[in-house]
mmCIF file of C-alpha atoms and ligand atoms in Angstrom:
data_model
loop_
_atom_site.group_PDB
_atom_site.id
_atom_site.type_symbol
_atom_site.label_atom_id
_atom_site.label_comp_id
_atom_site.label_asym_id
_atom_site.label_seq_id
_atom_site.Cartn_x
_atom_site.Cartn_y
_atom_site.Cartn_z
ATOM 1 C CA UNK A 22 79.899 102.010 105.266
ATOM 2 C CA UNK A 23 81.120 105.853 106.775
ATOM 3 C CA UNK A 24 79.407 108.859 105.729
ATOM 4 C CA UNK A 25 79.657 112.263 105.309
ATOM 5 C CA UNK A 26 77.315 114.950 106.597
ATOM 6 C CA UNK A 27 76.250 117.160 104.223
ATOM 7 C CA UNK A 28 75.434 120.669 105.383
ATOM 8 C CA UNK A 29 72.321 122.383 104.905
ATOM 9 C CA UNK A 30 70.220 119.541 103.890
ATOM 10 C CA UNK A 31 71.669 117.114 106.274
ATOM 11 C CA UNK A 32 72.279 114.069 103.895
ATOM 12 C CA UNK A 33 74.441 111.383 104.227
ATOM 13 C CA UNK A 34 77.033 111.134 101.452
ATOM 14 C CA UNK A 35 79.028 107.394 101.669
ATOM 15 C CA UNK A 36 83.002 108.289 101.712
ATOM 16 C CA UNK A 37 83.307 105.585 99.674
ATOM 17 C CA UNK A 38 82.154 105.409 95.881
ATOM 18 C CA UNK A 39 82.611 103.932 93.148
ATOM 19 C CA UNK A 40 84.038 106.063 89.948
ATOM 20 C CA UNK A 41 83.305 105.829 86.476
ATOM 21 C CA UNK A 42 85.846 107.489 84.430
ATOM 22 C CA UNK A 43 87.425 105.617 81.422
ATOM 23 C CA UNK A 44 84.426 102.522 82.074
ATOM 24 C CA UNK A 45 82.986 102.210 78.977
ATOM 25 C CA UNK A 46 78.733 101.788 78.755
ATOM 26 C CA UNK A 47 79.007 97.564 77.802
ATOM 27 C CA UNK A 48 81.288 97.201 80.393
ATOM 28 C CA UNK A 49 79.889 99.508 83.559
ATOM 29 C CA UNK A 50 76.582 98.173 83.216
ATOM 30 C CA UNK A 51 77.480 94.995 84.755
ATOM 31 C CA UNK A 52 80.515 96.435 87.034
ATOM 32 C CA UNK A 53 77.285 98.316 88.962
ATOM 33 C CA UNK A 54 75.545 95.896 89.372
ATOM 34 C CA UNK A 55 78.360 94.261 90.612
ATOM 35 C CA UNK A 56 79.278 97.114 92.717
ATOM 36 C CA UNK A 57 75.797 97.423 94.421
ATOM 37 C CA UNK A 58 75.519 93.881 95.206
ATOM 38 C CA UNK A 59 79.145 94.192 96.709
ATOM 39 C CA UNK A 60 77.657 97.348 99.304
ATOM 40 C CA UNK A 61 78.748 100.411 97.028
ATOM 41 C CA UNK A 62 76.227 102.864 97.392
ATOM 42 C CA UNK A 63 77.384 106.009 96.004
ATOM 43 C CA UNK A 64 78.490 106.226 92.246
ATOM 44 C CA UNK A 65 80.081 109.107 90.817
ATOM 45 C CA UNK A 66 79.416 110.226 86.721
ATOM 46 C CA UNK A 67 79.501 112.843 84.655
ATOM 47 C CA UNK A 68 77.811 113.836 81.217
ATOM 48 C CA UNK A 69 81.373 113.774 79.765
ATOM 49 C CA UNK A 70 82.106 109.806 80.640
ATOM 50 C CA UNK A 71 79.007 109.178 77.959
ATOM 51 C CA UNK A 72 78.179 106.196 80.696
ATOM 52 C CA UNK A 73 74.920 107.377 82.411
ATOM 53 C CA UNK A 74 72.652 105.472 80.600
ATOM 54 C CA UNK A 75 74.436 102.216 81.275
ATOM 55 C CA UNK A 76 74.350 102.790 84.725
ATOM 56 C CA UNK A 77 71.253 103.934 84.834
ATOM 57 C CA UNK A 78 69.853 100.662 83.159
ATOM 58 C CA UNK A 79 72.147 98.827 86.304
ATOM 59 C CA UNK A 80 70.126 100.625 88.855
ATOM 60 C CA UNK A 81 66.938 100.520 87.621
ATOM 61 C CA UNK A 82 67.617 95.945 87.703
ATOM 62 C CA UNK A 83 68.887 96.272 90.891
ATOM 63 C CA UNK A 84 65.908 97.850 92.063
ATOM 64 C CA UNK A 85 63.629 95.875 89.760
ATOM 65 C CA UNK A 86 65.246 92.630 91.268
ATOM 66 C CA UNK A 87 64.262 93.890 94.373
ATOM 67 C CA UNK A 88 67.703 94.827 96.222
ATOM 68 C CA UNK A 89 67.145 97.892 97.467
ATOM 69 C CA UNK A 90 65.528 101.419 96.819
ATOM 70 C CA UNK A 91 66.444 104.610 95.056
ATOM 71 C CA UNK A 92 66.690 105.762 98.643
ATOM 72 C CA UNK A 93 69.459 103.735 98.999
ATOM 73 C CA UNK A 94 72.201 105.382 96.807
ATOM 74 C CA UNK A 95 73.764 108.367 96.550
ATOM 75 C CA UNK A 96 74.442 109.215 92.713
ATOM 76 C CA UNK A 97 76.201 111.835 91.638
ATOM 77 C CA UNK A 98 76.873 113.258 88.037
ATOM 78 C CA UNK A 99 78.179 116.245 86.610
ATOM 79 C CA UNK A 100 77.058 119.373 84.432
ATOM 80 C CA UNK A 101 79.296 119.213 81.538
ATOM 81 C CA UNK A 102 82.157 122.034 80.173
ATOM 82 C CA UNK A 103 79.860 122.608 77.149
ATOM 83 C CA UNK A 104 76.912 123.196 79.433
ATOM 84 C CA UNK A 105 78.443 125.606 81.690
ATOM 85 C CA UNK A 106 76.331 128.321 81.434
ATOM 86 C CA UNK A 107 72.861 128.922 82.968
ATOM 87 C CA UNK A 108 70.512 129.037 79.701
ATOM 88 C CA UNK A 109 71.919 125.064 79.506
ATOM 89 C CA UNK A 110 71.994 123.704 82.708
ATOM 90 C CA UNK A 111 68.007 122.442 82.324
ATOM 91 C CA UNK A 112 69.047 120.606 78.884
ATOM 92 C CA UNK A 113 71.714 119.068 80.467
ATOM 93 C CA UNK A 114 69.850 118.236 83.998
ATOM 94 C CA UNK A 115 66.913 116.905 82.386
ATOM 95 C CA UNK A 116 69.083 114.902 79.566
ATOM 96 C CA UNK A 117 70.934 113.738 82.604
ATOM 97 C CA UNK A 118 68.099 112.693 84.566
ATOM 98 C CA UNK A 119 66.338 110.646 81.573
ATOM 99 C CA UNK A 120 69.544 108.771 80.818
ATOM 100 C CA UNK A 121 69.836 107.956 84.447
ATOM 101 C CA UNK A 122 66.184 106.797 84.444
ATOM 102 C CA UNK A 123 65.699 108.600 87.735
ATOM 103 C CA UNK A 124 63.938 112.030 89.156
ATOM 104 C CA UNK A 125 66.677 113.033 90.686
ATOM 105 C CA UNK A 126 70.549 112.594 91.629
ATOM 106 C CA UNK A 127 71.730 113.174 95.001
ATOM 107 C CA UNK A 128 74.724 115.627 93.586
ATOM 108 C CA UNK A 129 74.901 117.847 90.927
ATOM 109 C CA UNK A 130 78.503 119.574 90.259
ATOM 110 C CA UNK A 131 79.588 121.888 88.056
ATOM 111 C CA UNK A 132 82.406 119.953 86.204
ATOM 112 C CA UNK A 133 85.061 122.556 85.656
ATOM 113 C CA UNK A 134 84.729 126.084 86.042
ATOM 114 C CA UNK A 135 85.823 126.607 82.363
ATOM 115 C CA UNK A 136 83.560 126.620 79.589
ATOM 116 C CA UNK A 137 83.433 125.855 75.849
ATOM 117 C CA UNK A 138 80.933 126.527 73.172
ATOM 118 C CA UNK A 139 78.998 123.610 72.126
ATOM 119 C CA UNK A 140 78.574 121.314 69.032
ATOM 120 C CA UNK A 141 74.715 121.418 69.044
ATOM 121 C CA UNK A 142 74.650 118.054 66.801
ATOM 122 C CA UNK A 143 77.662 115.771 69.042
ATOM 123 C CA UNK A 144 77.175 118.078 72.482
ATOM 124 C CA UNK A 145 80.901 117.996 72.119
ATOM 125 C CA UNK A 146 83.210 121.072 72.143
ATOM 126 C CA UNK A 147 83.316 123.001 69.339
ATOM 127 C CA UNK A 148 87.249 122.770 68.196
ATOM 128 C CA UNK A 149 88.945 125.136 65.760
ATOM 129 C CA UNK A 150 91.086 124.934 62.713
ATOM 130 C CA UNK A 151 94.171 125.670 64.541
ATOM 131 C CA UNK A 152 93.142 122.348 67.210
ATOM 132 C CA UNK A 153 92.509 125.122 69.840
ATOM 133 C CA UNK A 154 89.031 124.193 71.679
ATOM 134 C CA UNK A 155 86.435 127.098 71.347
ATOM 135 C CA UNK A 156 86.203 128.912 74.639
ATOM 136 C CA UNK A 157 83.395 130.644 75.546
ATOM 137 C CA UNK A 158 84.677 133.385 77.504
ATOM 138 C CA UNK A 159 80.697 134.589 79.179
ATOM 139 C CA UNK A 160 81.428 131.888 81.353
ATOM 140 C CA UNK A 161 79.427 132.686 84.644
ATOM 141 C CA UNK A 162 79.076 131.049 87.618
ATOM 142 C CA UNK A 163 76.890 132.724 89.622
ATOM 143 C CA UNK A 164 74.172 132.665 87.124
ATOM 144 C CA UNK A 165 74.864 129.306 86.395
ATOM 145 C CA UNK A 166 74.887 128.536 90.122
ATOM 146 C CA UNK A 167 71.241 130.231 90.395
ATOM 147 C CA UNK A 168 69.737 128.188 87.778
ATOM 148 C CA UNK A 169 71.062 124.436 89.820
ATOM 149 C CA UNK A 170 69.432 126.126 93.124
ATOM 150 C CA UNK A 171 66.065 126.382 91.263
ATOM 151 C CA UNK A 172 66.418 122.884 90.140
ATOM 152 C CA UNK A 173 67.384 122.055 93.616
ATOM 153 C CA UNK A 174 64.371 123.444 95.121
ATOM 154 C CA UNK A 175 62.458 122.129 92.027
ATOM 155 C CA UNK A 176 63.613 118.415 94.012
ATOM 156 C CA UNK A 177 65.723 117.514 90.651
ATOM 157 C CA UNK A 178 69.086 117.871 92.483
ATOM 158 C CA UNK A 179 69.407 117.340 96.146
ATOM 159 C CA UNK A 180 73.110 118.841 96.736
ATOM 160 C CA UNK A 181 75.000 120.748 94.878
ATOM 161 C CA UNK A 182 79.160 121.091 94.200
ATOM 162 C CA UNK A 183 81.739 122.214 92.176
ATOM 163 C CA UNK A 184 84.818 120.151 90.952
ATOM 164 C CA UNK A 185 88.119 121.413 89.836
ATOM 165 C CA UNK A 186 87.530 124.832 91.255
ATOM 166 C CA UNK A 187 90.016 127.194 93.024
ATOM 167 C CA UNK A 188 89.679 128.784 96.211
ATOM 168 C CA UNK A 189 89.122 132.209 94.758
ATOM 169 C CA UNK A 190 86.263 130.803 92.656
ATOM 170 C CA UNK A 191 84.636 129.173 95.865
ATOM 171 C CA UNK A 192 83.973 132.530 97.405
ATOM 172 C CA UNK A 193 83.081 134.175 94.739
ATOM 173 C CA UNK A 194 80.048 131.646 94.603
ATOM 174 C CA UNK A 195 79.544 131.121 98.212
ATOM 175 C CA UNK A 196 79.244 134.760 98.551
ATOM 176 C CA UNK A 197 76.218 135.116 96.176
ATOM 177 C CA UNK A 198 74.651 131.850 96.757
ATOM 178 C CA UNK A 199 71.832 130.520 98.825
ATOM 179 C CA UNK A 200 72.723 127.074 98.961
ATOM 180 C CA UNK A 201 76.560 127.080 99.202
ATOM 181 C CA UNK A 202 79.236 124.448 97.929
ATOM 182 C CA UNK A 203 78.244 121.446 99.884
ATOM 183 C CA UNK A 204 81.153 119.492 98.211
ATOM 184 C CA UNK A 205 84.424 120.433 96.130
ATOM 185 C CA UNK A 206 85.331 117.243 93.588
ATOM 186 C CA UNK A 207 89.035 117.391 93.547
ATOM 187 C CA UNK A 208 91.938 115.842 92.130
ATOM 188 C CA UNK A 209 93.436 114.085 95.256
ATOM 189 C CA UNK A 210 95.988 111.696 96.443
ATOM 190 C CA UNK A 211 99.055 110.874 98.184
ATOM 191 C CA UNK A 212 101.603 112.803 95.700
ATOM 192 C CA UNK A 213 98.632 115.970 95.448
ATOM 193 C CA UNK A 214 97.271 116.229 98.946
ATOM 194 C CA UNK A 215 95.745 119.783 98.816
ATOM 195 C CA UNK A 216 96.440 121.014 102.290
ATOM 196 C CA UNK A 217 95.563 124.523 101.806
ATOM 197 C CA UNK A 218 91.934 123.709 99.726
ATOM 198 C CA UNK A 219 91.223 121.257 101.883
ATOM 199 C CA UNK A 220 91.205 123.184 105.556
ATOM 200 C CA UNK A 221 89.250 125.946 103.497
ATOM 201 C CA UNK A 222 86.383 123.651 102.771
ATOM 202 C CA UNK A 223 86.609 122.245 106.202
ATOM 203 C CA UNK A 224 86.412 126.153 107.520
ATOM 204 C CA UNK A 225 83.253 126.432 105.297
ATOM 205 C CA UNK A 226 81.378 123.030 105.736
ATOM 206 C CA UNK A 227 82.668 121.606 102.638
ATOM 207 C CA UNK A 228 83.266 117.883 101.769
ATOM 208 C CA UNK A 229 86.184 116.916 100.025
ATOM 209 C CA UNK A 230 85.872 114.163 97.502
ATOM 210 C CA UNK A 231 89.060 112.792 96.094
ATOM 211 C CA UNK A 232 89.463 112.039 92.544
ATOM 212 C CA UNK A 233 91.930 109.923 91.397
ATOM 213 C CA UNK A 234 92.618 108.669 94.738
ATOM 214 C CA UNK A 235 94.938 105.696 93.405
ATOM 215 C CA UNK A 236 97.115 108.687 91.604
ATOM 216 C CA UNK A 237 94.599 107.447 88.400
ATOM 217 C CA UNK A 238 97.009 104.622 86.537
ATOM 218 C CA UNK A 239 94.540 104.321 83.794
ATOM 219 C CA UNK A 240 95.198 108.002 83.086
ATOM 220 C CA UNK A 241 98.317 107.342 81.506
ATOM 221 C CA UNK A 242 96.949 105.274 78.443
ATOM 222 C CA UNK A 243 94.355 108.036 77.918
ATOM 223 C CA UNK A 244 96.809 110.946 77.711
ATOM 224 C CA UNK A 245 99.695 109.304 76.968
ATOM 225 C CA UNK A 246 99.595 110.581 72.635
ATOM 226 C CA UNK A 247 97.397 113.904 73.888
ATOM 227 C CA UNK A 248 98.495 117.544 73.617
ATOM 228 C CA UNK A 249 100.657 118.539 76.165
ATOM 229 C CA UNK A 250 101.570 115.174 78.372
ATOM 230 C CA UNK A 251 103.968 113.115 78.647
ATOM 231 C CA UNK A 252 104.960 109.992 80.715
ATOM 232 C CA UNK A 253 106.736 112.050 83.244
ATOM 233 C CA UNK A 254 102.957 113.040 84.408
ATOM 234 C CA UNK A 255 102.140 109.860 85.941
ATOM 235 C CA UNK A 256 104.047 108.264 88.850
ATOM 236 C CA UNK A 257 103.102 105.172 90.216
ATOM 237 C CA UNK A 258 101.549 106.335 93.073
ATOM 238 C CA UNK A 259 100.759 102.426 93.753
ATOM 239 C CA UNK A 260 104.003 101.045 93.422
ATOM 240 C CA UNK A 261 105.581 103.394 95.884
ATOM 241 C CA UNK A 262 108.008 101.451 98.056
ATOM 242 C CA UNK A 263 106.983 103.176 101.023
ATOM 243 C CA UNK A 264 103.270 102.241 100.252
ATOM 244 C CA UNK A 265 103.773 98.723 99.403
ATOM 245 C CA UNK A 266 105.802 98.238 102.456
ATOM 246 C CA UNK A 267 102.672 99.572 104.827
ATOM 247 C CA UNK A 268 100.751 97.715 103.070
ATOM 248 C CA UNK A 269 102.324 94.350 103.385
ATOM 249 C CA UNK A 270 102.659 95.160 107.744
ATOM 250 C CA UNK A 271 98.928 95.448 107.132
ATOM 251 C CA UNK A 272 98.358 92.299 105.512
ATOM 252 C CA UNK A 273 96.507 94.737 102.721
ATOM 253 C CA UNK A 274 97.157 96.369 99.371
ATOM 254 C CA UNK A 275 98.802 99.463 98.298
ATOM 255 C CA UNK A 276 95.349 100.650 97.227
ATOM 256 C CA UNK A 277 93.882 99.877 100.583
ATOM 257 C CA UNK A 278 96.678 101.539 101.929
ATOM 258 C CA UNK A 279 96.283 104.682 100.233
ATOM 259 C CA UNK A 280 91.953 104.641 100.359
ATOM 260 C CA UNK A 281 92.172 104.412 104.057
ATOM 261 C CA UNK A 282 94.852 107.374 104.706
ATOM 262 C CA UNK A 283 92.127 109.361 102.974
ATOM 263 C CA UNK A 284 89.126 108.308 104.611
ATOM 264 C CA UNK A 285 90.578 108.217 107.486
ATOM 265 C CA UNK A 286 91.316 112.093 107.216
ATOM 266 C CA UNK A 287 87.396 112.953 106.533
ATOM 267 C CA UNK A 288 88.230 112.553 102.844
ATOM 268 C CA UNK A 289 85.681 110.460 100.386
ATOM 269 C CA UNK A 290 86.663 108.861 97.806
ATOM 270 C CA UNK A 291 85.874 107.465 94.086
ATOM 271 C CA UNK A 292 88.290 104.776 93.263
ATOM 272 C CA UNK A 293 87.511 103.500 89.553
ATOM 273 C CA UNK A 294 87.505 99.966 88.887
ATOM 274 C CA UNK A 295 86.017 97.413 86.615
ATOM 275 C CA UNK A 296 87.892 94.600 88.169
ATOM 276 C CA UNK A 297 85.256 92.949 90.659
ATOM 277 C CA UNK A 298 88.482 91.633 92.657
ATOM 278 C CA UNK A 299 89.605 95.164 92.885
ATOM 279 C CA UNK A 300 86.047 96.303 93.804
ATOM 280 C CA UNK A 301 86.146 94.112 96.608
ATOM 281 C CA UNK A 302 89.651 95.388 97.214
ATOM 282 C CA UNK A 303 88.248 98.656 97.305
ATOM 283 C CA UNK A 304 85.514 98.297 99.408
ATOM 284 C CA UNK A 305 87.820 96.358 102.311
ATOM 285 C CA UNK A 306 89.625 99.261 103.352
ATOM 286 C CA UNK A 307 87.856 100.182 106.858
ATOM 287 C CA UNK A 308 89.115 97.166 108.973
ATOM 288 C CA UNK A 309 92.696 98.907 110.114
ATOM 289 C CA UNK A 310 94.394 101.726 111.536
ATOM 290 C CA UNK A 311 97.374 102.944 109.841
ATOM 291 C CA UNK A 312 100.008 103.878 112.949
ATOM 292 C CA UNK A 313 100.993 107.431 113.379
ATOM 293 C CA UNK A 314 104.751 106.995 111.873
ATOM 294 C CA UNK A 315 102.575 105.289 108.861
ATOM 295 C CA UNK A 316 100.296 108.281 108.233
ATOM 296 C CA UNK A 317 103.268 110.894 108.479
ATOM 297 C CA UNK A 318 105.507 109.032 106.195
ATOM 298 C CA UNK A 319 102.483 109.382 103.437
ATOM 299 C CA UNK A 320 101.873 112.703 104.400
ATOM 300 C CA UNK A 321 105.571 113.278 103.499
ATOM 301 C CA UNK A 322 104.909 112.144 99.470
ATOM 302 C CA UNK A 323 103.007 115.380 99.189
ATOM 303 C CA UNK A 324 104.528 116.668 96.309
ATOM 304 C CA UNK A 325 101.998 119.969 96.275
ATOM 305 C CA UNK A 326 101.650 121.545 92.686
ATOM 306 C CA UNK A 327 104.072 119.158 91.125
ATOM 307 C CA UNK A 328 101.759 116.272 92.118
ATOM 308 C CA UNK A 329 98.950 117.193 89.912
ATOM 309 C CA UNK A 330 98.419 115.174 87.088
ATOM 310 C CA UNK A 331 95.067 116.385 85.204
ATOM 311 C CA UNK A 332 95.139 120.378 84.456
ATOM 312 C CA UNK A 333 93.748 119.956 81.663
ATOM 313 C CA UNK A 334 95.789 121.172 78.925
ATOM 314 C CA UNK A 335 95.360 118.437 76.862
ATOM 315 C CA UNK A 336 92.648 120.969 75.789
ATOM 316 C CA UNK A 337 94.514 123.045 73.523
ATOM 317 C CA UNK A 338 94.305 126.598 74.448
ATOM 318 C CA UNK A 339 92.071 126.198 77.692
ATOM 319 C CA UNK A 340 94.562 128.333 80.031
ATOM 320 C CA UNK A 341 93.633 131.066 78.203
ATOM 321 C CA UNK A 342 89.890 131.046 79.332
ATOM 322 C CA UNK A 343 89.167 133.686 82.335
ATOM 323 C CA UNK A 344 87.817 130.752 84.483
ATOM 324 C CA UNK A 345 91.079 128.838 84.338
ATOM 325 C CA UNK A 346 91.669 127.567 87.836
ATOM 326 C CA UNK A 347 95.334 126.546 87.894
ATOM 327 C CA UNK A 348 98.570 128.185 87.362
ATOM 328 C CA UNK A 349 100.162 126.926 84.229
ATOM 329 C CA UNK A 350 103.421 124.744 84.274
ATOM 330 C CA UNK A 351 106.060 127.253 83.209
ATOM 331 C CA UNK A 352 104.203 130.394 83.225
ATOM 332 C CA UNK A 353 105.969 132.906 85.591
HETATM 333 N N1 NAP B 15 85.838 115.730 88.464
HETATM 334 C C1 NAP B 15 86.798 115.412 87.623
HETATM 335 O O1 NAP B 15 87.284 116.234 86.818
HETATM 336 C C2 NAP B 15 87.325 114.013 87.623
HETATM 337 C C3 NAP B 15 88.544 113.710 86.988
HETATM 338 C C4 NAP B 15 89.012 112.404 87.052
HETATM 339 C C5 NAP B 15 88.286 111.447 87.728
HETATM 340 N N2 NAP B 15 87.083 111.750 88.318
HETATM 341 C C6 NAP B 15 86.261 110.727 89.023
HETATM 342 O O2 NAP B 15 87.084 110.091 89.992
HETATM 343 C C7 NAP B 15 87.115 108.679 89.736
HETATM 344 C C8 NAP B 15 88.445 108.087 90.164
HETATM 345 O O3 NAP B 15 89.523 108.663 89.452
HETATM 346 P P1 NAP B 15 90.319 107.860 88.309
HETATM 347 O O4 NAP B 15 89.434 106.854 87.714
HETATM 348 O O5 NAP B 15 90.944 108.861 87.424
HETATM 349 O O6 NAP B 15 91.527 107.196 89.105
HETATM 350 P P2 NAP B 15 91.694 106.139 90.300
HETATM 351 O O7 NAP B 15 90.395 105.757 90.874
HETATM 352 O O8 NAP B 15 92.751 106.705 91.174
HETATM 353 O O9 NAP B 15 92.337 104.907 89.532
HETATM 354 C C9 NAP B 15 91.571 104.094 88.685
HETATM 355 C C10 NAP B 15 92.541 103.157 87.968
HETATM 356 O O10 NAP B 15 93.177 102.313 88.927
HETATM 357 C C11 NAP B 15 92.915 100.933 88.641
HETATM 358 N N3 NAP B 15 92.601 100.322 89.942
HETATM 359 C C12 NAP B 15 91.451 100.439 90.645
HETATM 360 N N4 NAP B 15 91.546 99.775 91.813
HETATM 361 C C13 NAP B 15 92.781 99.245 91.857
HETATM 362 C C14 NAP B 15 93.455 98.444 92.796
HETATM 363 N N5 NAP B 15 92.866 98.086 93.926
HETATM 364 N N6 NAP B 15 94.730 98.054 92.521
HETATM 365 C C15 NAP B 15 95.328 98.415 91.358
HETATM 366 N N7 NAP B 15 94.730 99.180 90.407
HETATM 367 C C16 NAP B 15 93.461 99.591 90.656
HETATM 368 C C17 NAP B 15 91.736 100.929 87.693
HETATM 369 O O11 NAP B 15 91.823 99.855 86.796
HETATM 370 P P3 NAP B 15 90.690 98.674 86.747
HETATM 371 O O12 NAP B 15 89.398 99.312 86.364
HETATM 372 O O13 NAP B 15 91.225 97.751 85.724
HETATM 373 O O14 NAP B 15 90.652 98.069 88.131
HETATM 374 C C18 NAP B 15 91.895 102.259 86.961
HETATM 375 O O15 NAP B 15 92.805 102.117 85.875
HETATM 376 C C19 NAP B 15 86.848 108.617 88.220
HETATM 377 O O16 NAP B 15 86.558 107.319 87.779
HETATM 378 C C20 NAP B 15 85.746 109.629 88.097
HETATM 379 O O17 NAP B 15 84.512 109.092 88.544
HETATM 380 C C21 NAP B 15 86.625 113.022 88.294
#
């Protein structure tokens, strides 16, 4: 296992983790397990993948059965869009915390910088008549920012990041904050490489972790009938020609392939998988050195803007919220 240094506190953050998107409680339980006894160490969640429970019941075994410490992982979750705002980041934190079964996680993030007002009963978003989600436009992240420091003094959170955010967001916070960003969760891959973003956060002591690293090919049957996406959206980043063809002078997979080209650029990453053979896959991905002709054709997929597959608009309406980080497909 690599890691990442983590400024300020100095932890060690695993590039290499294992994502939990789309992995349904019944099913991730035993996947972590899985995972942990494989050598994954870091996990990435989020209130909104209504999993932490399950994989906080997988930790709390592997412990029980004697495999290893708290100490040993790295566990990150994620304050949810109907939580973003600092009179709820406690509820959510301590919710959080008891579904996890643990007294603290290693990384806290702000999920989006976007917020919606909250079904008190589901802790869903509250969604109009018209299908349009219910923004709540006091969205404010430096008081929301204030209230994870306490916590993280408190000893509930031990880092603290932001995912989906924009540059000009970043500042804004790191400007007003006592513990900055220590890591920006972004959308990442071959086809969306981020230059720009990602020698900012280097400039500011900032690690990078890539979502959707594989270019997310179970994204497509969970958008595929929502608002505002169509199959256009998702390329197969995996089936690339170039990508399989690196691969095979390798000996390894396209999904190695791709996992080492961002690792191997002081990128971490979360590939999601349920699939112990593609765990394993997953996991095997340090044991070659793509050559340089290699890591410049890749770097040539870069698509920029037009590579990006989640913006979100599959919530109706969300562009219109202040704290919209993207520019919007179409709008001049
Ligand atoms: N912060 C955010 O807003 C945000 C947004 C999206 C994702 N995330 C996080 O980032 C993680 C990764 O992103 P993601 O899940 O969207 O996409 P991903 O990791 O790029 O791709 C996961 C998909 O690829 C398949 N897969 C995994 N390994 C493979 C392999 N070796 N060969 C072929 N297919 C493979 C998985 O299917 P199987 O399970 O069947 O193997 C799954 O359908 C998420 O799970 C989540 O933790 C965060």
């Amino acid at each position: 296992m690599r890691y990442a240094t983590l400024s300020q506190t100095g932890d060690l953050m695993p590039t290499l983790g294992l994502g939990t998107w789309q992995a349904p409680p019944d099913v991730i339980e035993s996947t972590v397990y899985k995972a942990l006894d494989l050598g994954y160490r870091h996990i990435d969640t989020a209130f909104n993948y209504n999993n932490e429970e399950a994989i906080g019941n997988a930790i709390k075994q592997w412990i029980t059965d004697g495999k290893g410490t708290r100490k040993d992982l790295f566990i990150t979750t994620k304050l949810p869009h109907v939580g973003n705002r600092a009179s709820d980041v406690r509820k959510f934190l301590d919710l959080q915390l008891s579904r996890l079964q643990m007294d603290y996680v290693d990384l806290y993030l702000i999920h989006v910088p976007f917020g919606f007002h909250c079904n008190l009963d589901t802790l869903t978003p509250v969604v109009k008549d018209n299908g349009e989600y219910d923004l709540d436009m006091e969205t404010n992240h430096i008081n929301t920012w204030r209230v994870m420091e306490q916590c993280q003094k408190e000893g509930r959170i031990r880092n603290l990041g932001l995912s989906n955010f924009n540059q000009a967001q970043i500042s804004k916070i790191m400007k007003h904050a006592t513990l900055k960003p220590q890591v920006l969760q972004v959308e990442l891959h071959a086809y969306f490489q981020q230059l720009e973003l990602r020698k900012f956060c280097a400039d500011n002591d900032i690690v990078v972790t890539a979502y959707a690293p594989l270019g997310s090919p179970g994204a497509k049957d969970h958008f595929v009938n929502k608002y505002n996406y169509n199959p256009d959206a998702f390329p197969d980043l995996l089936g690339h020609p170039e990508v399989k063809e690196i691969a095979s002078r390798h000996g390894k997979t396209p999904a190695q392939v791709l996992l080492n080209f961002l690792v191997n650029q002081k990128v971490v990453v979360i590939p999601k998988s349920t699939s112990e053979k593609r765990l394993k896959e997953n996991f095997d991905i340090y044991d070659f050195e793509l050559m340089p002709e290699e890591i410049n054709s890749l770097k040539n997929l870069d698509k920029g803007e037009g590579g990006r597959i989640f913006n979100f608009l599959f919530w109706k309406g969300v562009e219109k919220h202040p704290e919209y980080p993207f520019s919007v497909p179409g709008a001049v």
